[in-house]
CSV table of C-alpha atoms in Angstrom, one decimal:
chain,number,residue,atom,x,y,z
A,1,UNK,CA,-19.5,-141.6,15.2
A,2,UNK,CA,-20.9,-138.3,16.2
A,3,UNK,CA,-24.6,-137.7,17.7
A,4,UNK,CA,-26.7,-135.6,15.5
A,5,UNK,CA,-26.6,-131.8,16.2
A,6,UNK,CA,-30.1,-131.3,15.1
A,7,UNK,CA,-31.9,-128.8,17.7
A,8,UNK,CA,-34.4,-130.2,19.8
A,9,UNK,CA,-37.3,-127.8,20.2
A,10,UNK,CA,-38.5,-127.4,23.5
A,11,UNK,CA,-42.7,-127.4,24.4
A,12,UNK,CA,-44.3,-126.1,27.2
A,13,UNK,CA,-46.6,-129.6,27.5
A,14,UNK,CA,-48.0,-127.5,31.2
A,15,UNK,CA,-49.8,-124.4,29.2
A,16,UNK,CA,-53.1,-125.0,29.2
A,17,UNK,CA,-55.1,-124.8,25.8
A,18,UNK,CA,-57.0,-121.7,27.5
A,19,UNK,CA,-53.5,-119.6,28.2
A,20,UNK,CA,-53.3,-120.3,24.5
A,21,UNK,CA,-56.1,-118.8,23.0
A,22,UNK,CA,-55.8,-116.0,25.6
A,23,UNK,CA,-52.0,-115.9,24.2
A,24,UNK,CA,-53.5,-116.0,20.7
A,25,UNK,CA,-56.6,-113.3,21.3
A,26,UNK,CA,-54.4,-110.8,22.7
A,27,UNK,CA,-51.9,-110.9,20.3
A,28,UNK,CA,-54.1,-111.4,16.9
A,29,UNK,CA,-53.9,-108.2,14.5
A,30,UNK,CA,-57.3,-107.2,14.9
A,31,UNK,CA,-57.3,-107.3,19.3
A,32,UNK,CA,-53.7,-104.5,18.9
A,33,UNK,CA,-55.5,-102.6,16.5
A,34,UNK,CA,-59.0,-102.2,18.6
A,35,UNK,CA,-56.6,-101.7,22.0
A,36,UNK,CA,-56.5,-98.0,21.6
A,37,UNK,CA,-60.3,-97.3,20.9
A,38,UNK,CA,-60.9,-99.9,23.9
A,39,UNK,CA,-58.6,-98.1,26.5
A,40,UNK,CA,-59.7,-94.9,25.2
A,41,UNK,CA,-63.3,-95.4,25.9
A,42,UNK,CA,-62.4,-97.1,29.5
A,43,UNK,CA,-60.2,-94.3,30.8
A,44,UNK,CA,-62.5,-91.3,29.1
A,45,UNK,CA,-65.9,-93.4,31.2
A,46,UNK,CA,-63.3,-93.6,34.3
A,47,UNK,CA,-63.0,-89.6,34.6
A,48,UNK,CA,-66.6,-89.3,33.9
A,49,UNK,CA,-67.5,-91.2,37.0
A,50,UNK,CA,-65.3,-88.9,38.7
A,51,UNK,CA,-65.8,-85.6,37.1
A,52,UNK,CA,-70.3,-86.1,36.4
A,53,UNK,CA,-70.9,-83.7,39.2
A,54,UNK,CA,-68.8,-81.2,37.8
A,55,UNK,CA,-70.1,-81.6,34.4
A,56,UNK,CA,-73.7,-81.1,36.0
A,57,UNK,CA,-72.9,-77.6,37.7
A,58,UNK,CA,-71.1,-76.5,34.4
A,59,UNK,CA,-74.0,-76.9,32.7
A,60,UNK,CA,-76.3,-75.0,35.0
A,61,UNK,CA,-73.9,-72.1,35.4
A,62,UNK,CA,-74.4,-72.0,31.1
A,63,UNK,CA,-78.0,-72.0,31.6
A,64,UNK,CA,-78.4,-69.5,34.3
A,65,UNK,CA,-79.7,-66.1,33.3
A,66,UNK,CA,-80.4,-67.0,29.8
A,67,UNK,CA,-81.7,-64.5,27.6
A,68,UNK,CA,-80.8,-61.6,30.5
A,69,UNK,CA,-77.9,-59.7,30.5
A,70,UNK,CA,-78.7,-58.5,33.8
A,71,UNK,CA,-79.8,-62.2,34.9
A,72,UNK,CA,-78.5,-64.2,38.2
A,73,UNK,CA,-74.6,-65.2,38.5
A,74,UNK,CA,-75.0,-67.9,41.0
A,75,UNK,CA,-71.4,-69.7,42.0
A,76,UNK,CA,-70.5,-72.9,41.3
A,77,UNK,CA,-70.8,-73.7,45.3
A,78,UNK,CA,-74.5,-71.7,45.0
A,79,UNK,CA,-75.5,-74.0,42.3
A,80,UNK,CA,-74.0,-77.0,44.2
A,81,UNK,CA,-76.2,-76.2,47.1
A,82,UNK,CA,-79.3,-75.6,44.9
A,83,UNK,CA,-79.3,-78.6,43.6
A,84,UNK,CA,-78.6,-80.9,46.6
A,85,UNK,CA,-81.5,-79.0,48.9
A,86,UNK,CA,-83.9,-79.4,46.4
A,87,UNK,CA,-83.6,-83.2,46.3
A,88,UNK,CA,-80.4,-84.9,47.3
A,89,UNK,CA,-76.7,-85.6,46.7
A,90,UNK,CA,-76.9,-88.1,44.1
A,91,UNK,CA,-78.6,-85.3,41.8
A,92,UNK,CA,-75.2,-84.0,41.3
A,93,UNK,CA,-74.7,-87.5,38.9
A,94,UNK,CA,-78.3,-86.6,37.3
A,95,UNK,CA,-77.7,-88.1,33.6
A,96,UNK,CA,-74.9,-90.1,34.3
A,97,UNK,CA,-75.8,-93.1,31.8
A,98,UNK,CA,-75.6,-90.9,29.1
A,99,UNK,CA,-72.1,-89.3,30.2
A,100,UNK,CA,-71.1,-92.9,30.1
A,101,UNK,CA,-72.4,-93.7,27.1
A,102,UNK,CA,-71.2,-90.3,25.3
A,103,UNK,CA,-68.0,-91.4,26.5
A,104,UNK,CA,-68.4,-95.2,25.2
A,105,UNK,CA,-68.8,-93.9,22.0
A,106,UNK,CA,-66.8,-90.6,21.5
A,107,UNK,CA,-64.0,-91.4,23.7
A,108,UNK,CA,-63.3,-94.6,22.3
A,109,UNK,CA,-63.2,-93.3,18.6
A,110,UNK,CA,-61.6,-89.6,19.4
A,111,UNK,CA,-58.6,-91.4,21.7
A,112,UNK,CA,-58.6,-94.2,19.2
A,113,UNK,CA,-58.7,-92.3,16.1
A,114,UNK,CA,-56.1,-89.7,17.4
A,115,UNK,CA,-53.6,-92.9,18.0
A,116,UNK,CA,-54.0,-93.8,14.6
A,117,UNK,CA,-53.6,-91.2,12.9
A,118,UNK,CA,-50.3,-90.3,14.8
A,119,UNK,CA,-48.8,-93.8,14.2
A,120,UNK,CA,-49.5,-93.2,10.3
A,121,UNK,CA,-48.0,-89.8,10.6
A,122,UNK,CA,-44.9,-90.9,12.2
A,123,UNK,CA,-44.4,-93.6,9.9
A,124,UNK,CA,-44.5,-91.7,6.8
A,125,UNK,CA,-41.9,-88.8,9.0
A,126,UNK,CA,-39.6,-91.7,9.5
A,127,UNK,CA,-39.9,-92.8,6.1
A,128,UNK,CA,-38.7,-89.6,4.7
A,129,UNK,CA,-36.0,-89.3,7.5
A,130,UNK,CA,-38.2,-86.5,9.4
A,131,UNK,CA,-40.0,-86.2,13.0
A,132,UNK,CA,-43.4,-85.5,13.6
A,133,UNK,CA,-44.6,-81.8,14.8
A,134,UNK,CA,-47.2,-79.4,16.1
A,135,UNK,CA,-48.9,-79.3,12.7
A,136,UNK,CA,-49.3,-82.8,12.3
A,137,UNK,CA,-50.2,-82.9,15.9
A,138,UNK,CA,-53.1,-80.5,15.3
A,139,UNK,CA,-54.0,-82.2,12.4
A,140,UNK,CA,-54.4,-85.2,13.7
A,141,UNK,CA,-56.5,-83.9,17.0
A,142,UNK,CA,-58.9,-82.0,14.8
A,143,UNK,CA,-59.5,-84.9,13.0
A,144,UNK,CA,-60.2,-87.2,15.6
A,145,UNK,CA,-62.7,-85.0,17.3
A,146,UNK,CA,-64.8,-84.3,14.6
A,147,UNK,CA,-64.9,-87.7,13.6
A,148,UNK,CA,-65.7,-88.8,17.1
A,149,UNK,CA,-68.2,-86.0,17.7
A,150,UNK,CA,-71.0,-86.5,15.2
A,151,UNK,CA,-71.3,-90.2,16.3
A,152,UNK,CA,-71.5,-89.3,20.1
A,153,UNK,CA,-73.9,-86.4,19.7
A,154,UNK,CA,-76.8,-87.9,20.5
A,155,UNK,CA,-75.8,-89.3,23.6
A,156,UNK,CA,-74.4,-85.8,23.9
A,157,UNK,CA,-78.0,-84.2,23.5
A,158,UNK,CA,-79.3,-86.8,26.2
A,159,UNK,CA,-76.8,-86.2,28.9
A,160,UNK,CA,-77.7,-82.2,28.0
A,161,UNK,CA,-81.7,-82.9,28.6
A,162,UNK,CA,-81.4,-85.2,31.2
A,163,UNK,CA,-79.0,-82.5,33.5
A,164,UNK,CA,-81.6,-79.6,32.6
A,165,UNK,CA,-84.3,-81.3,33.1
A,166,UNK,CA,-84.9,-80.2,37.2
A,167,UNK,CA,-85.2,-76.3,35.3
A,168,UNK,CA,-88.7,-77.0,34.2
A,169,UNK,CA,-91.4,-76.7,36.4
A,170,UNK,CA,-92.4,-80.0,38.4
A,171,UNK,CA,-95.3,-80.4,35.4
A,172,UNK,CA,-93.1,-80.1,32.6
A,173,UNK,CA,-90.4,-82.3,33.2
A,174,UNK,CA,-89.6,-85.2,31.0
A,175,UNK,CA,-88.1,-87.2,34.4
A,176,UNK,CA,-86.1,-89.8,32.2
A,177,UNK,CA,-85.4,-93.0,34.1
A,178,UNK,CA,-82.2,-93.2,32.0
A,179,UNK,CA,-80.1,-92.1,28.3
A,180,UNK,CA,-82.3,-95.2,26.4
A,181,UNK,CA,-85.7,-93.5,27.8
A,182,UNK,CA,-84.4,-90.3,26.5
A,183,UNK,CA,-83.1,-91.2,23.4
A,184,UNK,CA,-85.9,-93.3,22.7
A,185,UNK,CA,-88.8,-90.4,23.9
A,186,UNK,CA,-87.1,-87.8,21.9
A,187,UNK,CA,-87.0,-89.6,18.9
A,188,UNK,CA,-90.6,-90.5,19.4
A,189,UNK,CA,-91.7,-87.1,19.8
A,190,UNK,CA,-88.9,-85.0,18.1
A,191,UNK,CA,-88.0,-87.3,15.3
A,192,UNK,CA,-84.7,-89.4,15.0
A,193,UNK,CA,-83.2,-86.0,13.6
A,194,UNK,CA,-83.6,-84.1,16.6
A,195,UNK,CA,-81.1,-86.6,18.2
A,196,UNK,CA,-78.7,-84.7,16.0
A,197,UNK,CA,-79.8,-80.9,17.3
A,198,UNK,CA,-76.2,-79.1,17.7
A,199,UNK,CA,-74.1,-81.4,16.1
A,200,UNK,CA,-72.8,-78.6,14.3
A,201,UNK,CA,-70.9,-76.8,17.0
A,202,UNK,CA,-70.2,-80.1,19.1
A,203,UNK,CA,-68.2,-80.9,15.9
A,204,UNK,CA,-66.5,-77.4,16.3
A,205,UNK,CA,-66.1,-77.7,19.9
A,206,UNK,CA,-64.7,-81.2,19.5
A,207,UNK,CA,-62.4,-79.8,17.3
A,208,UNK,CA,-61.4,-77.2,19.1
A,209,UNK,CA,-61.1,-79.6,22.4
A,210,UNK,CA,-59.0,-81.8,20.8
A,211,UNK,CA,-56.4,-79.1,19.2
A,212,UNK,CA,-55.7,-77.6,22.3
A,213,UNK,CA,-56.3,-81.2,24.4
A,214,UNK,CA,-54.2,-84.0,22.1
A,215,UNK,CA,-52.4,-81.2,20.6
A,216,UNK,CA,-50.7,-78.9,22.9
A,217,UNK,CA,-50.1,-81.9,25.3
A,218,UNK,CA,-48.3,-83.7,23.0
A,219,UNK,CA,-46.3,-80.4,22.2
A,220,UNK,CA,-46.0,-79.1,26.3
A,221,UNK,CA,-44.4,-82.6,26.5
A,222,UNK,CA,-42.2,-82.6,24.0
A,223,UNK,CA,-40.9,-79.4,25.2
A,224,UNK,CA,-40.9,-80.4,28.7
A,225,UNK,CA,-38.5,-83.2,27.8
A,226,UNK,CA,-36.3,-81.4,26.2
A,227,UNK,CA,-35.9,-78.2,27.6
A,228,UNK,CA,-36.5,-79.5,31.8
A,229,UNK,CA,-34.8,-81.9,34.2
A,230,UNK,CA,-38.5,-82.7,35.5
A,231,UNK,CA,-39.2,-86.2,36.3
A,232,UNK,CA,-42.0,-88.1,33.9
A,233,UNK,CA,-44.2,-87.7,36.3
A,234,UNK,CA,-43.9,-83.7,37.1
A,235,UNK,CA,-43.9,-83.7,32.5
A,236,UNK,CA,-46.6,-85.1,32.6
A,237,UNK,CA,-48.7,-83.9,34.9
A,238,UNK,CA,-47.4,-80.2,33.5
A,239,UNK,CA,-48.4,-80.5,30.2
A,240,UNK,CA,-52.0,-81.8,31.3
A,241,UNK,CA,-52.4,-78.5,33.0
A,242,UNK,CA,-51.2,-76.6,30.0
A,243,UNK,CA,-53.3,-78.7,27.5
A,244,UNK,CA,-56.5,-78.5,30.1
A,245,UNK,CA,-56.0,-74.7,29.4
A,246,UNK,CA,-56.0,-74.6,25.8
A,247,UNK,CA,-58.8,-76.8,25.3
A,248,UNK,CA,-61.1,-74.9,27.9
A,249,UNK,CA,-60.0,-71.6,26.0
A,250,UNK,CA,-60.6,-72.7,22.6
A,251,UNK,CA,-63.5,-74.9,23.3
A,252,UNK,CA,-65.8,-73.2,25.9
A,253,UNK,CA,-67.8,-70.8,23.8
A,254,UNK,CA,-68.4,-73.8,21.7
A,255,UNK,CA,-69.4,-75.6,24.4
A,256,UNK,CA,-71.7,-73.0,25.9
A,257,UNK,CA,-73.8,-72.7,22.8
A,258,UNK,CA,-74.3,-76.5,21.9
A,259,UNK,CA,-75.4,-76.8,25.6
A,260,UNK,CA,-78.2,-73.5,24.8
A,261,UNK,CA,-78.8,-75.6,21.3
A,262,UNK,CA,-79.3,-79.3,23.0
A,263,UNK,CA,-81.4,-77.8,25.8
A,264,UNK,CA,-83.8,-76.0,23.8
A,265,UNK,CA,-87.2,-77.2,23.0
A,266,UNK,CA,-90.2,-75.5,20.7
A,267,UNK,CA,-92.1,-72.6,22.7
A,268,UNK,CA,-96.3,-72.5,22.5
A,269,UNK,CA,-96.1,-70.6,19.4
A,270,UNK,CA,-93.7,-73.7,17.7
A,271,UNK,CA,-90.8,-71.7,17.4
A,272,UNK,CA,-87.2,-72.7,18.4
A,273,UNK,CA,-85.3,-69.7,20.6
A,274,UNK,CA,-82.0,-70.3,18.9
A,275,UNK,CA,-82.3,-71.5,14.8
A,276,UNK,CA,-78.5,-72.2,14.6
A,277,UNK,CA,-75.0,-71.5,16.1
A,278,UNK,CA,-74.5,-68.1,14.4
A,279,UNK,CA,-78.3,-67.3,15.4
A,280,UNK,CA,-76.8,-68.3,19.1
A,281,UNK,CA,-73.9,-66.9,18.8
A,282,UNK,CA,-75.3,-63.6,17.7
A,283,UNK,CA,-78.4,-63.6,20.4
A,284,UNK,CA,-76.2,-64.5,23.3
A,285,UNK,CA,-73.9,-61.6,22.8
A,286,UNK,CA,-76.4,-58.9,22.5
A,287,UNK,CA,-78.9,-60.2,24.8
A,288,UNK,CA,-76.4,-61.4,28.1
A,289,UNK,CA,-72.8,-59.9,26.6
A,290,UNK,CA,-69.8,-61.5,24.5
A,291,UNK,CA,-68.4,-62.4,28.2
A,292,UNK,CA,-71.0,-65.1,28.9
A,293,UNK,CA,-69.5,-67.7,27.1
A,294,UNK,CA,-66.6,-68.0,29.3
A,295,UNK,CA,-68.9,-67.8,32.3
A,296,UNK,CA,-67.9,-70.9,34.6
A,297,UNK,CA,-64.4,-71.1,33.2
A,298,UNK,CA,-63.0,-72.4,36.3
A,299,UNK,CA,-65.2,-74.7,36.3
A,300,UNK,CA,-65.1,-76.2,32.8
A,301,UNK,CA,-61.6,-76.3,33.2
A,302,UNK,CA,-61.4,-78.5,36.1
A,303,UNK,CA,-64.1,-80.5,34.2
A,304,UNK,CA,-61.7,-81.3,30.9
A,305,UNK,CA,-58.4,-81.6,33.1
A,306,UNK,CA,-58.7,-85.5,33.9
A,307,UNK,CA,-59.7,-86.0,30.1
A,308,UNK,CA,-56.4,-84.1,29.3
């Protein structure tokens, strides 16, 4: 008489209940869904680390001279040198908790979004037998930034204060210990809606960021892989450079004027120097020349090629 051929299933009686739910957690729905904002936010805080000194000078070169069209052009190494003899070499990461934290918050939801929004897009192209392109590419970067943006502006406005802050005179300065003093102060004395001064053209900027950034790197790429015998590597490295570009040119005069709009605060009389981005836009121009909002491009471009 023949032994049953039923299959015997085979345990793993060793794995401990921890490996498990560490087996379970990593694999449950909700864990793969929250991966991308996670390693967004990580990798974006990473290069902040990294690139917070830059980010310091660029924002001094954009508030050099302002209001003068004649005013100083100090260097990137000039303002370097400033800033370090007047106190010391950690200055350079002046306002780092709130890069951090802007990065916590919009990184995670720009990279996050951006990853979303692409699977859904590529689905519904496979669906219909198609593949995905530049349009949808773009579309999907614009969203993410602006999406991203408004949520992360006012860690944006803290990091902005905190960095301009050595400006002032001795007397005047705010001297924030950290981004939750700042926040916290500025709301107290500003009102919770000041946290949200220039989130207009941070929204514009992060749009614009993001369509040359998400956009023309995932195109460069694509084009790169098709049209090169590069190695991965040498791709991808390539169409960082190429997106870094893009982004800084689209998104710099943006940038410029939410850093004049963040920095600002009421004068004696109670009046604002800027009342919006046009009114920036339009006073910058006349007053210093249409060329002043590319002023430190070198520098800003170096600053967004690790987030590229």
């Amino acid at each position: 008489m023949s032994s049953s051929s039923t299959p015997i299933i085979q345990t793993n009686p060793a794995e401990s209940p921890d490996k498990a739910f560490t087996h379970r957690l990593l694999h449950h729905p909700f864990t793969r869904g929250a991966l991308p904002f996670i390693n967004g936010g990580l990798a974006g805080m990473a290069a902040t680390s990294c690139i917070q000194p830059i980010d310091m000078v660029k924002v001094r070169l954009q508030l050099a001279g302002e209001g003068a069209k004649t005013g100083p052009r100090p260097s990137p190494a000039q303002i370097t040198r400033e800033i370090i003899a007047s106190g010391k070499f950690l200055d350079l990461y002046t306002g780092i908790s709130a890069g951090l934290l802007r990065q916590a918050v919009y990184t995670t939801a720009r990279l996050g979004f951006f990853d979303t929004f692409m699977n859904s897009l590529k689905a519904r192209a496979q669906a219909k037998g198609q593949g995905i392109g530049f349009k949808e590419r773009a579309a999907a970067g614009l969203s993410a930034g602006g999406l991203a943006a408004m949520v992360g502006n006012p860690a944006d406005l803290a990091l902005i204060r905190m960095q301009s802050d050595g400006l002032k005179p001795a007397a005047q300065r705010a001297n924030y210990s950290s981004v939750i003093d700042a926040l916290t102060r500025i709301a107290k004395s500003e009102g919770v809606y000041a946290l949200w001064a220039g989130a207009f053209p941070t929204v514009v900027r992060a749009m614009a960021l993001n369509f040359g950034q998400l956009a023309f790197f995932s195109e460069a790429k694509t084009q790169l892989k098709s049209r090169t015998q590069l190695s991965s590597q040498t791709q991808t490295l390539t169409a960082s450079a190429i997106a870094g570009f893009f982004a800084s040119f689209f998104s710099l005069p943006f940038d410029f004027v939410k850093t004049r709009l963040q920095k600002q605060t009421r004068g004696p009389d109670g009046k604002l120097p800027y009342t919006s981005m046009v009114d920036c836009f339009r006073k910058v121009t006349k007053d210093e020349g249409i060329l002043r909002f590319y002023r430190g491009f070198g520098t800003y471009y170096v600053r967004i090629a690790p987030h590229a």
